[in-house]
PDB file of C-alpha atoms in Angstrom:
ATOM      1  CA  UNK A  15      20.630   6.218  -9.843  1.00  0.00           C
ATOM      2  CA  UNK A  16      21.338   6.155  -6.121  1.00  0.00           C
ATOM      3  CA  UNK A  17      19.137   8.146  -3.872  1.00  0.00           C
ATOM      4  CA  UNK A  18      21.545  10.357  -2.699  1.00  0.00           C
ATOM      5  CA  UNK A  19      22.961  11.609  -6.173  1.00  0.00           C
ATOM      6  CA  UNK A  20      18.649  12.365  -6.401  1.00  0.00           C
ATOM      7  CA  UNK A  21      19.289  14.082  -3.399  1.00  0.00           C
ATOM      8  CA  UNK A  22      22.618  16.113  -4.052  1.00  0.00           C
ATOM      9  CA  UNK A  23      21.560  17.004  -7.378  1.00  0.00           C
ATOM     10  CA  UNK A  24      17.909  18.320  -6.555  1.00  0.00           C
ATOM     11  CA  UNK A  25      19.040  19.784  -3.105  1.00  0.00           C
ATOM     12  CA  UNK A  26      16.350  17.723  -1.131  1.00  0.00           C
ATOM     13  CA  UNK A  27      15.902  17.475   2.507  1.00  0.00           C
ATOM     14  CA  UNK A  28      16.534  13.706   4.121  1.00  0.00           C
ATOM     15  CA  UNK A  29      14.028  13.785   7.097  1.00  0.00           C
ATOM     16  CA  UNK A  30      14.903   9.948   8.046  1.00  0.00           C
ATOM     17  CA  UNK A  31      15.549   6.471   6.543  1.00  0.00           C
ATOM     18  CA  UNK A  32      19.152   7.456   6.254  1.00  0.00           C
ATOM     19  CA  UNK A  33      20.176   3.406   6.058  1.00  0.00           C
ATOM     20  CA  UNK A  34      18.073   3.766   2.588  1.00  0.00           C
ATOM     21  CA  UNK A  35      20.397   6.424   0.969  1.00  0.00           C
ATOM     22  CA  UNK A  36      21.802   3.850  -1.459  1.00  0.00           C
ATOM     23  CA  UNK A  37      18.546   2.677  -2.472  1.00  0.00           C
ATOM     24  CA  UNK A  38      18.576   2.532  -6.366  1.00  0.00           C
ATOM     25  CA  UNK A  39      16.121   4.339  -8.003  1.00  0.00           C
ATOM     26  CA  UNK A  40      14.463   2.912 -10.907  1.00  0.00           C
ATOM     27  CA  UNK A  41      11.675   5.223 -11.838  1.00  0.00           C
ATOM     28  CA  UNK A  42       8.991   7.093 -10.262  1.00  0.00           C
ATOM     29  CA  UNK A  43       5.892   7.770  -9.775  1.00  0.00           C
ATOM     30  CA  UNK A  44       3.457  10.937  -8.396  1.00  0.00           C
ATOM     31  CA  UNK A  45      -0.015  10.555  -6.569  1.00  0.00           C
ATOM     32  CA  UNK A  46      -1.796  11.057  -3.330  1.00  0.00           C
ATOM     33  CA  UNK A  47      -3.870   8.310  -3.652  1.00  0.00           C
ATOM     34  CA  UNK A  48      -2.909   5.780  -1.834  1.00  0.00           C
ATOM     35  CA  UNK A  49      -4.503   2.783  -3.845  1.00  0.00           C
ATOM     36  CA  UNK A  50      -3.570   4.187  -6.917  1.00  0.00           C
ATOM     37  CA  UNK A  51      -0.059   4.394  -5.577  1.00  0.00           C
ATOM     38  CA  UNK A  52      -0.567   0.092  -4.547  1.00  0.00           C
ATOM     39  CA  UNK A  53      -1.981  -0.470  -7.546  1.00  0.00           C
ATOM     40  CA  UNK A  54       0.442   1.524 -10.491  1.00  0.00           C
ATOM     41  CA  UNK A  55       3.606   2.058  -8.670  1.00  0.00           C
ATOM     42  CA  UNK A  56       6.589   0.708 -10.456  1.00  0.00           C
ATOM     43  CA  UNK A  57       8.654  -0.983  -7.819  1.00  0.00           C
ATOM     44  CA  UNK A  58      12.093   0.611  -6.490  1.00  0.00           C
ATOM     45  CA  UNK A  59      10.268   3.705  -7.357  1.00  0.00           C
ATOM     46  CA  UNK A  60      10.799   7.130  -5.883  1.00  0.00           C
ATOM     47  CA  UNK A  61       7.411   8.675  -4.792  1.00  0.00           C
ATOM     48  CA  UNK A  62       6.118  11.976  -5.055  1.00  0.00           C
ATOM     49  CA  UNK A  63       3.410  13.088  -2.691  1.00  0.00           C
ATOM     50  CA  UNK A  64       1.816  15.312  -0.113  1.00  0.00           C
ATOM     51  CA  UNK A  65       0.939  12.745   2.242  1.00  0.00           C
ATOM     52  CA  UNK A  66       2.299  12.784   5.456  1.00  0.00           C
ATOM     53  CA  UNK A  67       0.947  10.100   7.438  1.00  0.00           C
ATOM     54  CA  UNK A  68       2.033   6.697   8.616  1.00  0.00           C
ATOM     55  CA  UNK A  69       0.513   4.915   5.840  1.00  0.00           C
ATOM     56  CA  UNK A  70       2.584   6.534   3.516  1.00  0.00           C
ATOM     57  CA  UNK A  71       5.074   4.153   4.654  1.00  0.00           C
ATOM     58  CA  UNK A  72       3.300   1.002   4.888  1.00  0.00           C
ATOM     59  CA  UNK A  73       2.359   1.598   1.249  1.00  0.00           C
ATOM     60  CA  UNK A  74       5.963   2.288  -0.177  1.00  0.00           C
ATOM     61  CA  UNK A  75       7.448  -0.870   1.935  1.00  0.00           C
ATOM     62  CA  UNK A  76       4.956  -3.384   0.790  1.00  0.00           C
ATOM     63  CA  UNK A  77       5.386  -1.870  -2.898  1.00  0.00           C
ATOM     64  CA  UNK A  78       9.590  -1.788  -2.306  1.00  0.00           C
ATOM     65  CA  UNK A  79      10.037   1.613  -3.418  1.00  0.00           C
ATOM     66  CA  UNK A  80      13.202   3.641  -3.078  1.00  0.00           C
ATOM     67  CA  UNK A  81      12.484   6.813  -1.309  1.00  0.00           C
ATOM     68  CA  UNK A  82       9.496   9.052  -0.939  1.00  0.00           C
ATOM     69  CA  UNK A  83       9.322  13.052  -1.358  1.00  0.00           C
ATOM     70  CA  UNK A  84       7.084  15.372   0.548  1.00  0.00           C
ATOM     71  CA  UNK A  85       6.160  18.521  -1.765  1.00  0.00           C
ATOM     72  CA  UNK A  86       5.649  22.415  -0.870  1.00  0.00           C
ATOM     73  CA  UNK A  87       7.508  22.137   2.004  1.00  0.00           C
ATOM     74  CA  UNK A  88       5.228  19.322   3.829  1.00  0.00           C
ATOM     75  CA  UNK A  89       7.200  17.698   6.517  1.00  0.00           C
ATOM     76  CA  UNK A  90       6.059  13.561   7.884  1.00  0.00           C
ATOM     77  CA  UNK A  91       4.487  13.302  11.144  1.00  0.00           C
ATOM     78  CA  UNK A  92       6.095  11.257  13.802  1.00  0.00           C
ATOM     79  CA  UNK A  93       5.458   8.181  13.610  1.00  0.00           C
ATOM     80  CA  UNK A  94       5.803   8.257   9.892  1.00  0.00           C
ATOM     81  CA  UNK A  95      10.054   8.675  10.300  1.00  0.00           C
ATOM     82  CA  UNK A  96      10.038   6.148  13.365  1.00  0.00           C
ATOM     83  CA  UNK A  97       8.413   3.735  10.349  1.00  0.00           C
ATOM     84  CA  UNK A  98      11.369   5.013   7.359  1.00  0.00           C
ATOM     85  CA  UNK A  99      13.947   4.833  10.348  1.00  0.00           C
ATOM     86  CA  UNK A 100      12.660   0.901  10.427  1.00  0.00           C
ATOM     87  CA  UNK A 101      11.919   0.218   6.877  1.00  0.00           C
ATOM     88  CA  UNK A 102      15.144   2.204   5.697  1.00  0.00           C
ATOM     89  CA  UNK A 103      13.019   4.249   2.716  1.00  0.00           C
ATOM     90  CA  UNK A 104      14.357   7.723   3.296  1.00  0.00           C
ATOM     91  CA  UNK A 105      11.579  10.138   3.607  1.00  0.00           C
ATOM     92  CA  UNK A 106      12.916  13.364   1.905  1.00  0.00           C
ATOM     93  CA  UNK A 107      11.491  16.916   1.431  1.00  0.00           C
ATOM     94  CA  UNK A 108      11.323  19.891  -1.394  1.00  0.00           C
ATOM     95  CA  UNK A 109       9.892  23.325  -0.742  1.00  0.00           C
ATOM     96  CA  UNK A 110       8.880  22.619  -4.581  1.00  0.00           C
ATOM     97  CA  UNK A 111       5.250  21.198  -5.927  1.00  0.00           C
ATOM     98  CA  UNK A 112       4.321  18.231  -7.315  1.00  0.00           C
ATOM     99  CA  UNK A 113       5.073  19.368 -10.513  1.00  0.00           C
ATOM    100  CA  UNK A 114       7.962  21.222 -10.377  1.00  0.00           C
ATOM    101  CA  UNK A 115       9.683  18.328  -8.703  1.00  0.00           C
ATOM    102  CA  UNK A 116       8.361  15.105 -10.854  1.00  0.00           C
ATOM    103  CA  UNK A 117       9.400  17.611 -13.924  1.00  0.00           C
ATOM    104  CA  UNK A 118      13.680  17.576 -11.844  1.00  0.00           C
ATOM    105  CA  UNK A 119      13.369  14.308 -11.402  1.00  0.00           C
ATOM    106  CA  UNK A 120      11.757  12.854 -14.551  1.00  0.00           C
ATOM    107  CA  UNK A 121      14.750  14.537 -16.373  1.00  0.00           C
ATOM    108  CA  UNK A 122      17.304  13.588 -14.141  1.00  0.00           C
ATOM    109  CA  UNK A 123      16.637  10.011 -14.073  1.00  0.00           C
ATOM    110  CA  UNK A 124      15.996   9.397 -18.046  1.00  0.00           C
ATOM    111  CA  UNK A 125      19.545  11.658 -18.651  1.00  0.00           C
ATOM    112  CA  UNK A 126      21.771   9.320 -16.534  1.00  0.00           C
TER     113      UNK A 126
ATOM    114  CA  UNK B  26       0.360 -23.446   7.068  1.00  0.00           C
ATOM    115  CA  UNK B  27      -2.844 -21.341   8.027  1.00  0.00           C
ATOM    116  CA  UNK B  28      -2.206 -17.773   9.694  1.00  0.00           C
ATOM    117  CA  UNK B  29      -5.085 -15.329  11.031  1.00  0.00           C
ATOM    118  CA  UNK B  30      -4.705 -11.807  12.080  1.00  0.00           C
ATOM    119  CA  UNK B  31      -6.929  -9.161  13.834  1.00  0.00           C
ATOM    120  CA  UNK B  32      -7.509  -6.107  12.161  1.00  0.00           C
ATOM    121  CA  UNK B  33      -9.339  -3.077  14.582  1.00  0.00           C
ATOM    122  CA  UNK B  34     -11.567  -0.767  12.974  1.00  0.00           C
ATOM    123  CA  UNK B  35     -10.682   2.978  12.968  1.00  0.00           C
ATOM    124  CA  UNK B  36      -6.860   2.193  13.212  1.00  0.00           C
ATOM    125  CA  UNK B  37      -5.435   3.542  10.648  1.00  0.00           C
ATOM    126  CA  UNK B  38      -1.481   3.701  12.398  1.00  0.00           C
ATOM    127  CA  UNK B  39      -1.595  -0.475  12.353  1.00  0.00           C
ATOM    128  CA  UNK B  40      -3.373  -0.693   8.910  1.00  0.00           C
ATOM    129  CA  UNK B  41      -0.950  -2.650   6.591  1.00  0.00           C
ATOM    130  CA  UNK B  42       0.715  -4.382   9.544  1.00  0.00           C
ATOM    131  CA  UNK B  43      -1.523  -8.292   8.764  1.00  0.00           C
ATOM    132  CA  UNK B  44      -0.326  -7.320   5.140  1.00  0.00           C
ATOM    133  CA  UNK B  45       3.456  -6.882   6.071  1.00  0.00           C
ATOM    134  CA  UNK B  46       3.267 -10.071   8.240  1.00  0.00           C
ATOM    135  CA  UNK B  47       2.447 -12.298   5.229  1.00  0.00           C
ATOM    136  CA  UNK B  48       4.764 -10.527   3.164  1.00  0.00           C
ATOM    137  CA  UNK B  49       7.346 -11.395   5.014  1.00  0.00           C
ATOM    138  CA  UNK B  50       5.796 -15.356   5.294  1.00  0.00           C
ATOM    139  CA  UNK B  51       5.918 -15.625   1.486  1.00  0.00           C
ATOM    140  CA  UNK B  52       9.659 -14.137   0.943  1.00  0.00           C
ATOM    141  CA  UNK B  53      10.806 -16.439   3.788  1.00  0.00           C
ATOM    142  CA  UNK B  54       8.949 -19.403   1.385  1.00  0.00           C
ATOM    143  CA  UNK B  55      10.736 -18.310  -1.938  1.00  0.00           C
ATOM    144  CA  UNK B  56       7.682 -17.259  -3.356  1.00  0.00           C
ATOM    145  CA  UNK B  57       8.203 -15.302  -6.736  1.00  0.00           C
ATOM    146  CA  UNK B  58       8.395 -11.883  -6.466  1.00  0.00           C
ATOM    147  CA  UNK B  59       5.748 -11.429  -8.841  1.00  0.00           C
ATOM    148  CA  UNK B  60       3.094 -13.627  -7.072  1.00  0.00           C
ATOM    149  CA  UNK B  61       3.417 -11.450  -3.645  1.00  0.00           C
ATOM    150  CA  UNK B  62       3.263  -8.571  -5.353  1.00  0.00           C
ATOM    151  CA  UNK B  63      -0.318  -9.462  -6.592  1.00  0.00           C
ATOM    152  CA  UNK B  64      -0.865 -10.601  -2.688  1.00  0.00           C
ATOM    153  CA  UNK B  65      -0.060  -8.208  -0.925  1.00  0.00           C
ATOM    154  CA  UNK B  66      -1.640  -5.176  -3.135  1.00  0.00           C
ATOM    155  CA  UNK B  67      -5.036  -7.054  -2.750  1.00  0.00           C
ATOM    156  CA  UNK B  68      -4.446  -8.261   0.593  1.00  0.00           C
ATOM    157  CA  UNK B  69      -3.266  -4.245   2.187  1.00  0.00           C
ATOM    158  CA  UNK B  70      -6.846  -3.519  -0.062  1.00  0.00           C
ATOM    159  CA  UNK B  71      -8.570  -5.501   2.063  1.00  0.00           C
ATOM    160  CA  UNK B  72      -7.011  -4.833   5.228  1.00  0.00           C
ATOM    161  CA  UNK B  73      -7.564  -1.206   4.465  1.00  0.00           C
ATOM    162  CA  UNK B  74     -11.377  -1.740   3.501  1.00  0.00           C
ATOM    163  CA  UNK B  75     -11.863  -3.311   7.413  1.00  0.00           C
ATOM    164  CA  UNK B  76     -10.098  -0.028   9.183  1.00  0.00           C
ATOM    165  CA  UNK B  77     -11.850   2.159   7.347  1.00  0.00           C
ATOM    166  CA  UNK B  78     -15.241   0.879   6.926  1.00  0.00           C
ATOM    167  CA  UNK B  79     -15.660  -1.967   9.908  1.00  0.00           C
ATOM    168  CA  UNK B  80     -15.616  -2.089  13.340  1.00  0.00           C
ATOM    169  CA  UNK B  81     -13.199  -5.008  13.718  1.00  0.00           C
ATOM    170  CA  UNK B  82     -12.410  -8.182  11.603  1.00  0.00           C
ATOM    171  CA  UNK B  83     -10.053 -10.926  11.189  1.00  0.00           C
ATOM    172  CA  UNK B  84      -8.168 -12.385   7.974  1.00  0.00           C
ATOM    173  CA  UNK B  85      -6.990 -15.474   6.922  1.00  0.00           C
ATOM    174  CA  UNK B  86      -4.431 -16.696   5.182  1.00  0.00           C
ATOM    175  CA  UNK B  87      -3.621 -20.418   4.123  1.00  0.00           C
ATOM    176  CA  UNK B  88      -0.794 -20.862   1.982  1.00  0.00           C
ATOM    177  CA  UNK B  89      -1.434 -24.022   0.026  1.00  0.00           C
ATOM    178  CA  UNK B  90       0.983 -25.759  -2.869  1.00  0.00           C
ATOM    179  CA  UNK B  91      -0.591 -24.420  -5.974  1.00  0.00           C
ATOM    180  CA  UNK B  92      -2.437 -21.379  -4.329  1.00  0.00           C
ATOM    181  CA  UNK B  93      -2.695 -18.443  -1.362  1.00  0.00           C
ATOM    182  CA  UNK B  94      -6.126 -18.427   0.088  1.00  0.00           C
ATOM    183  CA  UNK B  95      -7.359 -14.999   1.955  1.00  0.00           C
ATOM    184  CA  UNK B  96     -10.661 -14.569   3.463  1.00  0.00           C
ATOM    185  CA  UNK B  97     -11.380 -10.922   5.391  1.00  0.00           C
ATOM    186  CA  UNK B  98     -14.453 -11.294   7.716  1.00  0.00           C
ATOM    187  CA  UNK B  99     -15.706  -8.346   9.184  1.00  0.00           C
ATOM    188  CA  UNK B 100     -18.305  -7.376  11.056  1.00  0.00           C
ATOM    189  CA  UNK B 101     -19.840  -3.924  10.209  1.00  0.00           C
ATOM    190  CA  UNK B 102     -21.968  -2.041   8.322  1.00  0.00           C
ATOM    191  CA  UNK B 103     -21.935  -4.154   4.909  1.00  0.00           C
ATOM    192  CA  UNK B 104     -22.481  -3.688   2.008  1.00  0.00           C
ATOM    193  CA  UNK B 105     -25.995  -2.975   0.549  1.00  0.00           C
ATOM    194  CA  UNK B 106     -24.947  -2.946  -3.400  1.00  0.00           C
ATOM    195  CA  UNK B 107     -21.511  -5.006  -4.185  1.00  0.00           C
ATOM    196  CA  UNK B 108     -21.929  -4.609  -8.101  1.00  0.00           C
ATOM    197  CA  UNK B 109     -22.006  -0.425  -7.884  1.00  0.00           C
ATOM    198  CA  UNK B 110     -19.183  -0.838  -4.766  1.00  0.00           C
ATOM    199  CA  UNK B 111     -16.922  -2.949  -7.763  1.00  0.00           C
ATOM    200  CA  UNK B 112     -17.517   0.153 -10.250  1.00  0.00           C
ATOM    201  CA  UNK B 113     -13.784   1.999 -10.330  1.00  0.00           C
ATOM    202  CA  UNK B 114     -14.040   5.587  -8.453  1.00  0.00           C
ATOM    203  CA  UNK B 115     -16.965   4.714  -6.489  1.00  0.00           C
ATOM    204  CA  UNK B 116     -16.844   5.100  -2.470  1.00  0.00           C
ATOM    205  CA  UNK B 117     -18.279   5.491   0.947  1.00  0.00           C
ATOM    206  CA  UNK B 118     -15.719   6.459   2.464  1.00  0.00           C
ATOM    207  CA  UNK B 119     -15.391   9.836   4.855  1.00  0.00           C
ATOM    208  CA  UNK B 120     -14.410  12.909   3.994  1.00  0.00           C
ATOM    209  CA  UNK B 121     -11.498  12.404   6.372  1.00  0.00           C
ATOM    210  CA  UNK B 122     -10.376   9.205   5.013  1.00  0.00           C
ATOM    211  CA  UNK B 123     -10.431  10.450   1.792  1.00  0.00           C
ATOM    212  CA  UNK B 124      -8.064  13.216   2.884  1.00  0.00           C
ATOM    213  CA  UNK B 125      -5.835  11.091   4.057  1.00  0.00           C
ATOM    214  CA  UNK B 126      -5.767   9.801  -0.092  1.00  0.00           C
ATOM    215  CA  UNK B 127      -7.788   6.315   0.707  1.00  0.00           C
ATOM    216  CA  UNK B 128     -11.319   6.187  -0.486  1.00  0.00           C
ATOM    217  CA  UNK B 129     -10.632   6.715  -3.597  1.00  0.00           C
ATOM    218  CA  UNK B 130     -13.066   3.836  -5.382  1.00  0.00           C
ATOM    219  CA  UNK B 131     -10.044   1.934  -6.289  1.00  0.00           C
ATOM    220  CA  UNK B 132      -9.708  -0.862  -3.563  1.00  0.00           C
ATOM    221  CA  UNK B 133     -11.948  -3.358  -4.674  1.00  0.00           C
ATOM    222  CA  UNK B 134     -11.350  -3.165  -8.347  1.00  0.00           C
ATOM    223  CA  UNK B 135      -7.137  -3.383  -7.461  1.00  0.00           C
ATOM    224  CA  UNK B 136      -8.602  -6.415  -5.803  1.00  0.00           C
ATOM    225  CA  UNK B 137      -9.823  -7.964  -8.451  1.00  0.00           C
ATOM    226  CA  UNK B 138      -6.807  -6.981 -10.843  1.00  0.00           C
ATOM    227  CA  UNK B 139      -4.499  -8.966  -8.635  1.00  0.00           C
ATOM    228  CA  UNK B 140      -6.132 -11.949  -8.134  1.00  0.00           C
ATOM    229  CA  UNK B 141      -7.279 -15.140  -9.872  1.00  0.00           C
ATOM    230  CA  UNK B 142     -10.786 -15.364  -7.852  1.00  0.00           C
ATOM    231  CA  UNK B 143     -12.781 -13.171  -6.380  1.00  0.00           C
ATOM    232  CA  UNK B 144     -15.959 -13.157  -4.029  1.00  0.00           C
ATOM    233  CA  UNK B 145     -17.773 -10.574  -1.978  1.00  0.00           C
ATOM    234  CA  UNK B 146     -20.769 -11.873   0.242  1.00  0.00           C
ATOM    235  CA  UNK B 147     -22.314  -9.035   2.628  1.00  0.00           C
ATOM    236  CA  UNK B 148     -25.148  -8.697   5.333  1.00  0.00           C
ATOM    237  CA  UNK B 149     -25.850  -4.987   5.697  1.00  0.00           C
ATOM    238  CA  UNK B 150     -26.081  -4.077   9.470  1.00  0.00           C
ATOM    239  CA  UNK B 151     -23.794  -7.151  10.058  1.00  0.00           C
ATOM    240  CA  UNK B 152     -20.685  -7.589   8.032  1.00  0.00           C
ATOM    241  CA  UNK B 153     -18.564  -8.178   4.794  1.00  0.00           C
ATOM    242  CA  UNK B 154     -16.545 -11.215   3.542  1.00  0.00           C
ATOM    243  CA  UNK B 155     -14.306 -10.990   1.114  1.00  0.00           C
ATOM    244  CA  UNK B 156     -12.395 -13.736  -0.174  1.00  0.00           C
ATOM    245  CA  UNK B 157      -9.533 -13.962  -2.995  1.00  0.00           C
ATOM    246  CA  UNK B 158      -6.992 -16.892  -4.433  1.00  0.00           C
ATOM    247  CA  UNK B 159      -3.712 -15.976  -5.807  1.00  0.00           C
ATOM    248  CA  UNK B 160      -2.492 -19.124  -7.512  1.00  0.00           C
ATOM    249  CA  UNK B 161       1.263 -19.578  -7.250  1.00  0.00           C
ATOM    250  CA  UNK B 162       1.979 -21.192 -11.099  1.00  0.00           C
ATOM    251  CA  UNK B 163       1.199 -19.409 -13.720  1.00  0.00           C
TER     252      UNK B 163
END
């Protein structure tokens, strides 16, 4: 699944990394730990998490994930889109939590 | 082909930038997928474990035939007891780096997953060295 079907069909925000858009996804996974996240991420990915910082972004590019989703409305800091922008992993937002959203998405991507 | 890299305490914006560097290196040299994978998780470890524990350092990387060779030097505070640092969910780390969803005792043992060797010498009061070998065939 494409990350802009995720994206029509769940009504998310795309805050940058628009070039990323046709990313496929190919599972996900949901944590705010950043090691765990290196360590246990599937790669292509789509990440759930309420970290908004740059590192955010160095973590899903060296693990090639798909696309990563802010939670409860959470919205990335600067630098963090310049780094999507480069990378082209959309950054995308939900006024949903954590669980609400990995719940949407878990369904949608084991019915297609 | 030998490559170093400086890595400045405290800055957390350029943390995973040595990591992305080799990255690149190894796709450039065909190396499988699978085999930077294991590199890079324990190398952005490692990286990460200088910014937010050391004052400055410097890493090297020497890709070899058969095998990738990393040593991290850094000089800072060390580490006084490397077996209980190794235990999973144990950390030093501040409160503020732990909000940020580092710290969370996981570093060193995703370290150790990810690599074929593994060593940890430390000075306390002067600095850390970690050093790891990814071998390239399985």
């Amino acid at each position: 699944m494409k990350v802009k079907e995720v994206v029509e069909a769940l009504n998310l925000k795309v805050f940058s990394g628009y070039d990323g858009l046709s990313n496929t996804i190919t599972g996900g996974y949901t944590s705010d730990l950043l090691s765990d996240v290196m360590g246990n991420a599937p790669p292509g990915a789509i990440w759930i998490t309420l970290q908004t910082h740059v590192n955010v972004m160095a973590v899903a590019t060296l693990k090639d994930l798909s696309a990563v989703v802010l939670v409860k409305g959470l919205e990335p800091e600067a630098n963090t889109i310049q780094q999507s922008n480069n990378e082209g992993i959309p950054i995308l937002g939900t006024n949903l939590q954590a669980f609400e959203i990995s719940g949407l998405l878990y369904n949608l991507l084991n019915t297609k | 082909m030998h490559f170093e890299y400086r890595v400045q305490g405290g800055d957390f914006v350029r943390a995973g930038q040595a990591s992305s560097q080799v990255k690149k290196i190894l796709k450039q040299l065909n190396v499988a997928s699978q085999i930077i994978k294991r590199i890079v998780v324990a190398l952005y470890e490692g990286e990460v474990n200088i910014v937010a524990h050391a004052f400055q350092g410097k890493i090297y990387v020497d890709i070899e035939t058969d095998k990738v060779r990393v040593v991290l030097d850094d000089v800072g505070p060390g580490i006084p007891d490397i077996e209980m640092a190794m235990r999973p969910g144990f950390s030093t780390a501040s409160p503020i780096v732990r909000e940020m969803g580092f710290g969370a005792g996981m570093g060193l043992p995703n370290i150790k997953e990810n690599t074929d060797k593994m060593k940890i010498s430390s000075v306390v009061g002067v600095g850390t060295r970690l050093e790891f070998v990814v071998n390239l065939k399985e």
